[in-house]
Amino acid sequence: MKHILLIGAGKSATVLIDYLQQIVAEKNWLCTIADANKTVIEEKIKPTKHVQALGLDMLDDLARKKAIEKADIVISLLPPNLHFLVAKDCITYKKNLLTASYIDEGIKGLQNAIQENGLLFLGEMGLDPGIDHMSAMELIHKIKNKGGEITSFHSHCGGLIAPESDTNAWHYKISWNPRNIVTAGAAGAIYKSNNQVVQIPYKAIFSSGELIHFPNLPPLAYYPNRDSLSYIPLYKLEEATDFMRTTLRYADFCTGWQKIIDAGLCSDEKMFDTNNDSISHFLRHAFVANDIHINNPILQQQLNELGWNDATTLNKGIISYAAVLQNILEIKLALAPADKDMIVMLHEIAYQLNEEKHTITSSLMVKGDNALHTAMAKTVGLPLGIAAVLILEEKIKLTGLHIPILPEIYVPVLAELKKEGIVFQTVDRGR
């Protein structure tokens, strides 16, 4: 009996848990779902002989190792800093590992051990990174296989609120880890434009992008992601004069969030006593101290929605400005139970073929069902679940440390994603 271990049952795990429950019942396999909070798991599963909940403290070495030793494959939806603990145990007990996170230097340092043990560690296997890699590489390989030369590559992705649930001036509600929202863009960004390397510091990230037009939506704004340059050799697009990976938001969000950064509200260094002060004073103090003027009616509305006039104290002790902001966002920008989130992805590729110029646009829109079964959970979780099944059934036979840019991975995974309604609309225009 095949045994899948999923570690982490948070916001992004709901659809994956549903998928795994269905799969293991059909195939007579076993799935163990582990989380520090066992109650969170029990709220999301239907206990059967095929599915079990496990309360697991990841820092309990003995318990963690025992859980991994019993599995055939491990899926980690833990915070990225905890993947390394899981990865080392997977090597010790010779287990394949899947994550949706960027592959960090710690995991890269295990590359030889992964290969020597004949294991497959597949990272960046969620939405962004994940589905973006697979859908982009499918396009890139098709263009190159018919002799085309790619001159420009832009890939955009965003987790937004669906228009029918858009009820605030931010045009945004939280559908994933709120900490990641607070720290978005903190590393700055680097990309390639007009054959030149462009670096954008954190302070300018949210005012650096432009508008794009996505089918059937108002104009969206993008901001560049982290390090686009590192993906140029992986995608084998050294010949492209433009290469950028970005995150999409509604334009008003980017304008407002730039002011949030300017006011220092995303700082992990500055501290604030939430026991003795209000949300209102926290926001007003930060804006006044940094001489940020609020003469824009949309910004005024955005700040009102965050609590500009809210006298409530959070009572979380002395915590960083970033932690205070996160607490505020979790209250003020929460999804209502019936709200629908939305994932949008757009690839824009220019290429030359037979001395003709072409432009490809390939777009994806996925909407969630409600605040629990979100589009974010669907698009992050399903690639992981599908890949786990394909590996256990030996339909993916690779070994080593990989991201999903190889046909051996993306062809079967994208085929299964289409069955789940995750389908791109692609248009190729010649010029």
Coordinates of C-alpha atoms in Angstrom, one line a residue:
M1 CA 0.0 0.0 0.0
K2 CA 1.5 3.4 -1.1
H3 CA 1.7 5.9 1.7
I4 CA 1.7 9.7 1.1
L5 CA 2.7 12.0 4.0
L6 CA 1.5 15.6 3.7
I7 CA 3.1 18.0 6.2
G8 CA 1.2 21.3 6.7
A9 CA -2.6 21.7 6.7
G10 CA -2.9 25.5 6.4
K11 CA -4.7 27.8 4.0
S12 CA -3.1 26.4 0.9
A13 CA -3.7 22.7 1.8
T14 CA -7.5 22.4 1.6
V15 CA -7.9 21.4 -2.0
L16 CA -4.8 19.2 -1.9
I17 CA -6.3 17.4 1.1
D18 CA -9.6 16.8 -0.8
Y19 CA -7.7 15.5 -3.8
L20 CA -5.5 13.2 -1.8
Q21 CA -8.5 11.8 0.1
Q22 CA -10.2 10.9 -3.2
I23 CA -7.0 9.4 -4.7
V24 CA -6.1 7.2 -1.8
A25 CA -9.6 5.9 -1.5
E26 CA -9.6 5.0 -5.3
K27 CA -6.2 3.4 -5.2
N28 CA -6.4 1.8 -1.8
W29 CA -3.4 3.8 -0.6
L30 CA -2.8 5.6 2.7
C31 CA -2.4 9.3 3.4
T32 CA -1.2 10.8 6.6
I33 CA -1.7 14.5 7.1
A34 CA 0.5 16.1 9.7
D35 CA 0.3 19.6 11.3
A36 CA 1.3 21.2 14.6
N37 CA -2.5 21.7 15.2
K38 CA -4.2 18.4 14.8
T39 CA -7.6 20.1 15.1
V40 CA -7.0 22.0 11.8
I41 CA -6.5 18.7 10.0
E42 CA -9.6 17.1 11.6
E43 CA -11.7 20.0 10.4
K44 CA -10.7 19.3 6.8
I45 CA -10.8 15.5 6.5
K46 CA -13.3 12.7 6.6
P47 CA -11.5 10.0 8.7
T48 CA -11.4 6.7 6.9
K49 CA -9.0 3.8 6.8
H50 CA -7.2 5.6 4.0
V51 CA -6.7 9.0 5.7
Q52 CA -5.3 9.8 9.1
A53 CA -4.5 13.0 11.1
L54 CA -1.2 13.4 12.9
G55 CA -0.3 16.1 15.4
L56 CA 3.3 16.8 14.7
D57 CA 5.8 19.2 16.2
M58 CA 8.4 19.7 13.4
L59 CA 11.1 20.4 16.0
D60 CA 10.5 17.0 17.6
D61 CA 13.2 15.2 15.8
L62 CA 12.1 11.7 16.8
A63 CA 8.4 12.2 15.9
R64 CA 9.3 13.9 12.6
K65 CA 11.7 11.2 11.6
K66 CA 9.2 8.5 12.5
A67 CA 6.5 10.0 10.3
I68 CA 8.8 10.4 7.3
E69 CA 10.3 6.9 7.7
K70 CA 6.8 5.4 7.3
A71 CA 5.9 7.3 4.1
D72 CA 6.7 6.5 0.5
I73 CA 6.6 10.1 -0.6
V74 CA 6.5 13.4 1.4
I75 CA 4.8 16.7 0.4
S76 CA 5.8 19.7 2.5
L77 CA 3.6 22.7 2.8
L78 CA 5.6 24.0 5.7
P79 CA 7.1 27.5 5.9
P80 CA 10.2 27.5 3.6
N81 CA 12.7 27.7 6.6
L82 CA 11.5 24.2 7.8
H83 CA 11.9 22.4 4.5
F84 CA 15.5 21.7 5.2
L85 CA 14.7 19.6 8.3
V86 CA 12.3 17.5 6.2
A87 CA 14.7 17.2 3.3
K88 CA 17.5 15.8 5.5
D89 CA 15.2 13.2 6.9
C90 CA 14.0 12.3 3.4
I91 CA 17.6 11.6 2.4
T92 CA 18.2 9.5 5.5
Y93 CA 15.1 7.4 4.9
K94 CA 15.3 7.5 1.1
K95 CA 12.0 9.3 0.4
N96 CA 11.0 11.5 -2.5
L97 CA 10.1 15.1 -1.6
L98 CA 7.7 17.7 -3.1
T99 CA 7.4 21.3 -2.1
A100 CA 5.8 24.4 -3.6
S101 CA 8.6 26.7 -2.3
Y102 CA 11.5 28.2 -4.1
I103 CA 14.6 26.0 -3.8
D104 CA 16.9 27.7 -1.4
E105 CA 20.7 27.4 -0.9
G106 CA 20.2 24.8 1.9
I107 CA 18.3 22.4 -0.4
K108 CA 20.7 23.0 -3.3
G109 CA 23.5 21.9 -0.9
L110 CA 21.8 18.5 -0.7
Q111 CA 21.9 18.0 -4.5
N112 CA 24.6 15.4 -4.6
A113 CA 23.1 13.4 -1.8
I114 CA 19.7 13.4 -3.5
Q115 CA 21.2 12.2 -6.7
E116 CA 23.4 9.6 -5.1
N117 CA 20.4 8.1 -3.3
G118 CA 18.4 7.9 -6.5
L119 CA 15.7 10.3 -5.1
L120 CA 13.6 12.9 -6.7
F121 CA 13.2 16.2 -4.9
L122 CA 10.8 18.4 -6.8
G123 CA 10.6 22.1 -5.7
E124 CA 8.7 25.1 -7.0
M125 CA 5.8 22.8 -7.7
G126 CA 2.8 25.0 -6.8
L127 CA 1.3 28.0 -8.6
D128 CA 4.0 30.6 -8.8
P129 CA 6.4 29.1 -8.8
G130 CA 5.0 25.9 -10.4
I131 CA 2.2 26.2 -12.9
D132 CA 4.0 29.2 -14.3
H133 CA 7.1 27.2 -15.0
M134 CA 5.2 24.3 -16.6
S135 CA 2.9 26.4 -18.9
A136 CA 5.8 28.6 -19.9
M137 CA 8.1 25.8 -20.8
E138 CA 5.4 24.1 -22.8
L139 CA 5.2 27.2 -24.9
I140 CA 8.9 27.8 -25.1
H141 CA 9.7 24.2 -26.2
K142 CA 6.9 24.3 -28.9
I143 CA 8.3 27.6 -30.3
K144 CA 11.9 26.3 -30.3
N145 CA 11.0 22.9 -31.7
K146 CA 9.6 24.6 -34.8
G147 CA 12.7 26.7 -35.2
G148 CA 11.5 30.0 -33.6
E149 CA 13.8 32.3 -31.7
I150 CA 12.4 33.9 -28.6
T151 CA 13.2 37.6 -28.2
S152 CA 11.0 38.6 -25.2
F153 CA 9.5 36.7 -22.3
H154 CA 7.2 38.2 -19.6
S155 CA 5.3 36.0 -17.2
H156 CA 2.7 37.5 -14.8
C157 CA 0.8 35.9 -12.0
G158 CA -1.5 37.2 -9.2
G159 CA -3.8 36.0 -6.5
L160 CA -6.6 38.5 -6.5
I161 CA -10.2 38.8 -5.3
A162 CA -12.9 37.8 -7.8
P163 CA -14.9 40.8 -9.1
E164 CA -18.1 39.5 -7.5
S165 CA -16.4 39.5 -4.1
D166 CA -14.5 42.8 -4.5
T167 CA -15.8 45.0 -1.7
N168 CA -12.9 47.2 -0.6
A169 CA -10.7 49.9 -2.0
W170 CA -7.6 47.6 -1.9
H171 CA -9.4 45.2 -4.4
Y172 CA -7.7 42.5 -2.3
K173 CA -8.5 39.9 0.4
I174 CA -6.2 37.4 2.0
S175 CA -6.3 33.9 0.4
W176 CA -2.8 32.7 1.5
N177 CA -0.1 33.2 4.1
P178 CA -0.5 36.8 5.3
R179 CA 3.1 37.0 6.3
N180 CA 4.1 36.7 2.6
I181 CA 1.8 39.6 1.8
V182 CA 3.6 41.8 4.3
T183 CA 7.1 40.8 3.1
A184 CA 6.3 40.9 -0.6
G185 CA 9.0 42.6 -2.6
A186 CA 11.3 42.9 0.4
A187 CA 14.3 41.4 -1.5
G188 CA 14.0 43.9 -4.4
A189 CA 14.0 42.7 -7.9
I190 CA 16.3 42.1 -10.9
Y191 CA 15.4 41.4 -14.5
K192 CA 16.4 42.0 -18.1
S193 CA 15.0 44.7 -20.3
N194 CA 16.2 45.8 -23.7
N195 CA 19.3 43.6 -23.1
Q196 CA 20.2 45.5 -20.0
V197 CA 20.1 44.3 -16.4
V198 CA 17.6 46.3 -14.3
Q199 CA 17.6 46.3 -10.5
I200 CA 14.8 47.7 -8.4
P201 CA 15.2 48.3 -4.7
Y202 CA 12.4 47.4 -2.3
K203 CA 11.4 51.0 -1.7
A204 CA 10.5 51.3 -5.4
I205 CA 9.1 47.9 -6.1
F206 CA 5.4 48.8 -6.0
S207 CA 5.8 51.9 -8.1
S208 CA 8.0 50.3 -10.7
G209 CA 5.6 48.3 -12.8
E210 CA 3.2 49.1 -15.6
L211 CA -0.4 48.2 -16.5
I212 CA -1.3 45.1 -18.5
H213 CA -4.6 44.1 -19.9
F214 CA -6.0 40.7 -18.9
P215 CA -9.1 39.3 -20.8
N216 CA -12.4 40.4 -19.2
L217 CA -10.8 42.3 -16.3
P218 CA -10.0 45.9 -15.5
P219 CA -6.3 46.9 -16.1
L220 CA -3.9 45.2 -13.7
A221 CA -0.6 46.4 -12.5
Y222 CA 2.5 44.3 -12.0
Y223 CA 5.6 44.5 -9.9
P224 CA 8.8 42.5 -10.7
N225 CA 9.5 39.3 -8.8
R226 CA 12.8 38.7 -6.9
D227 CA 15.5 37.4 -9.3
S228 CA 14.2 36.8 -12.8
L229 CA 17.8 36.5 -14.1
S230 CA 18.4 33.1 -12.4
Y231 CA 15.7 31.6 -14.6
I232 CA 17.2 32.7 -17.9
P233 CA 19.6 29.7 -18.1
L234 CA 17.0 27.3 -16.7
Y235 CA 14.5 28.3 -19.4
K236 CA 17.4 28.5 -21.9
L237 CA 16.4 31.9 -23.1
E238 CA 19.8 33.7 -23.1
E239 CA 19.0 35.1 -26.6
A240 CA 15.9 37.0 -25.2
T241 CA 16.5 40.8 -24.9
D242 CA 13.7 41.0 -22.3
F243 CA 13.0 38.5 -19.4
M244 CA 10.8 39.3 -16.5
R245 CA 8.6 37.4 -14.0
T246 CA 6.1 39.5 -12.1
T247 CA 3.2 39.5 -9.6
L248 CA -0.1 41.0 -10.5
R249 CA -2.4 43.2 -8.4
Y250 CA -5.1 45.8 -9.2
A251 CA -3.5 49.1 -9.8
D252 CA -5.0 50.8 -6.7
F253 CA -3.4 48.1 -4.5
C254 CA 0.1 48.9 -5.7
T255 CA -0.4 52.6 -5.2
G256 CA -1.7 52.1 -1.7
W257 CA 0.9 49.5 -0.7
Q258 CA 3.7 51.8 -1.8
K259 CA 2.5 54.2 0.8
I260 CA 2.4 51.4 3.4
I261 CA 6.1 50.7 2.7
D262 CA 7.0 54.4 2.7
A263 CA 5.4 54.6 6.2
G264 CA 7.6 51.8 7.5
L265 CA 4.7 49.5 8.3
C266 CA 6.4 46.5 6.8
S267 CA 9.5 46.8 9.1
D268 CA 10.6 43.8 11.2
E269 CA 13.0 46.1 13.2
K270 CA 10.6 48.8 14.5
M271 CA 8.6 47.7 17.5
F272 CA 5.1 48.7 18.8
D273 CA 3.3 47.9 22.0
T274 CA -0.1 46.7 20.9
N275 CA -1.4 46.3 24.5
N276 CA -1.5 50.0 25.2
D277 CA -2.3 51.5 21.9
S278 CA -4.9 51.4 19.1
I279 CA -4.9 50.4 15.5
S280 CA -5.7 54.0 14.6
H281 CA -2.8 55.4 16.5
F282 CA -0.4 52.8 15.0
L283 CA -1.3 53.8 11.5
R284 CA -1.5 57.6 12.1
H285 CA 1.8 57.6 14.0
A286 CA 3.7 55.8 11.2
F287 CA 2.3 58.1 8.5
V288 CA 3.0 61.3 10.4
A289 CA 6.5 60.2 11.5
N290 CA 7.4 59.5 7.9
D291 CA 5.8 62.6 6.5
I292 CA 3.4 60.6 4.3
H293 CA 0.6 62.8 3.0
I294 CA -2.8 61.4 2.5
N295 CA -4.3 63.7 -0.2
N296 CA -5.6 60.9 -2.4
P297 CA -9.3 59.9 -1.7
I298 CA -8.6 56.3 -2.7
L299 CA -5.7 56.1 -0.2
Q300 CA -7.9 57.7 2.4
Q301 CA -10.5 55.0 1.9
Q302 CA -7.9 52.3 2.0
L303 CA -6.5 53.5 5.3
N304 CA -10.0 53.8 6.7
E305 CA -10.6 50.2 5.8
L306 CA -7.4 49.2 7.6
G307 CA -8.5 51.0 10.8
W308 CA -7.5 54.7 10.5
N309 CA -10.3 55.5 12.9
D310 CA -10.4 52.2 14.8
A311 CA -9.7 52.6 18.5
T312 CA -9.4 48.8 19.1
T313 CA -6.2 47.5 20.7
L314 CA -4.8 44.3 19.4
N315 CA -3.3 43.0 22.7
K316 CA -0.5 41.0 21.1
G317 CA 2.3 42.4 23.2
I318 CA 5.3 44.3 21.9
I319 CA 5.8 43.1 18.4
S320 CA 7.3 44.5 15.1
Y321 CA 5.5 46.9 12.9
A322 CA 5.3 44.1 10.3
A323 CA 3.6 41.8 12.8
V324 CA 1.1 44.6 13.8
L325 CA 0.3 45.1 10.1
Q326 CA -0.1 41.4 9.6
N327 CA -2.6 41.2 12.4
I328 CA -4.5 44.2 11.0
L329 CA -4.7 42.6 7.5
E330 CA -5.9 39.3 8.9
I331 CA -8.8 41.2 10.5
K332 CA -9.6 43.9 7.9
L333 CA -8.9 42.1 4.6
A334 CA -10.2 38.6 5.5
L335 CA -12.2 36.6 3.1
A336 CA -15.9 36.3 4.0
P337 CA -17.1 32.7 4.1
A338 CA -18.8 33.0 0.7
D339 CA -16.1 35.2 -1.0
K340 CA -14.4 33.9 -4.1
D341 CA -10.7 34.6 -4.8
M342 CA -9.2 34.5 -8.2
I343 CA -5.9 33.4 -9.8
V344 CA -4.8 35.1 -13.0
M345 CA -1.7 34.2 -15.0
L346 CA -0.5 35.7 -18.3
H347 CA 2.5 34.8 -20.4
E348 CA 3.6 37.2 -23.1
I349 CA 6.2 35.8 -25.5
A350 CA 7.6 37.5 -28.6
Y351 CA 9.5 35.4 -31.1
Q352 CA 10.7 35.3 -34.7
L353 CA 10.1 32.4 -37.1
N354 CA 10.9 32.4 -40.8
E355 CA 11.7 36.2 -40.6
E356 CA 8.2 36.8 -39.3
K357 CA 7.5 38.3 -35.9
H358 CA 5.0 36.6 -33.6
T359 CA 3.5 37.4 -30.2
I360 CA 1.9 34.7 -28.0
T361 CA -0.4 35.5 -25.1
S362 CA -1.4 32.6 -22.9
S363 CA -3.8 33.3 -20.0
L364 CA -5.3 31.4 -17.1
M365 CA -8.1 32.4 -14.8
V366 CA -9.3 30.2 -11.9
K367 CA -11.9 31.2 -9.3
G368 CA -12.3 29.7 -5.9
D369 CA -15.5 28.2 -4.5
N370 CA -15.5 30.0 -1.2
A371 CA -13.1 31.2 1.6
L372 CA -12.0 27.6 2.3
H373 CA -11.8 26.1 -1.1
T374 CA -9.9 28.9 -2.8
A375 CA -8.4 29.2 -6.2
M376 CA -5.1 29.7 -4.4
A377 CA -5.4 26.4 -2.6
K378 CA -6.4 24.7 -5.8
T379 CA -3.6 26.0 -7.9
V380 CA -0.9 25.5 -5.3
G381 CA -2.1 22.1 -4.1
L382 CA -3.2 20.2 -7.2
P383 CA 0.2 20.3 -8.9
L384 CA 1.8 18.7 -5.8
G385 CA -0.9 16.1 -5.5
I386 CA -0.8 15.2 -9.2
A387 CA 3.0 15.0 -9.2
A388 CA 3.0 12.7 -6.1
V389 CA 0.6 10.3 -7.8
L390 CA 2.6 10.3 -11.0
I391 CA 5.9 9.6 -9.1
L392 CA 4.3 6.8 -7.0
E393 CA 3.0 5.2 -10.2
E394 CA 6.4 5.6 -11.8
K395 CA 5.0 7.8 -14.6
I396 CA 7.7 10.3 -13.6
K397 CA 11.0 8.5 -13.2
L398 CA 13.5 11.3 -12.8
T399 CA 16.0 11.5 -10.0
G400 CA 17.9 14.5 -8.6
L401 CA 16.8 18.0 -7.6
H402 CA 14.5 19.6 -10.1
I403 CA 11.9 22.3 -10.7
P404 CA 9.1 21.5 -13.2
I405 CA 10.7 22.7 -16.5
L406 CA 11.3 19.3 -18.1
P407 CA 8.7 17.7 -20.4
E408 CA 8.9 14.5 -18.3
I409 CA 7.3 16.5 -15.5
Y410 CA 5.1 19.2 -17.2
V411 CA 3.5 17.1 -19.9
P412 CA 1.7 14.6 -17.6
V413 CA 1.0 17.2 -14.9
L414 CA -0.5 19.8 -17.2
A415 CA -2.7 17.0 -18.7
E416 CA -4.1 16.2 -15.3
L417 CA -4.5 19.8 -14.4
K418 CA -6.7 20.3 -17.5
K419 CA -9.0 17.6 -16.1
E420 CA -9.3 19.8 -13.0
G421 CA -10.3 22.8 -15.0
I422 CA -6.9 24.5 -15.0
V423 CA -6.7 25.4 -18.7
F424 CA -4.8 28.1 -20.5
Q425 CA -6.2 30.2 -23.4
T426 CA -3.4 30.8 -25.9
V427 CA -3.4 33.1 -28.9
D428 CA -0.5 33.3 -31.4
R429 CA -0.4 36.4 -33.5
G430 CA 1.9 36.8 -36.5
R431 CA 3.0 40.3 -37.5

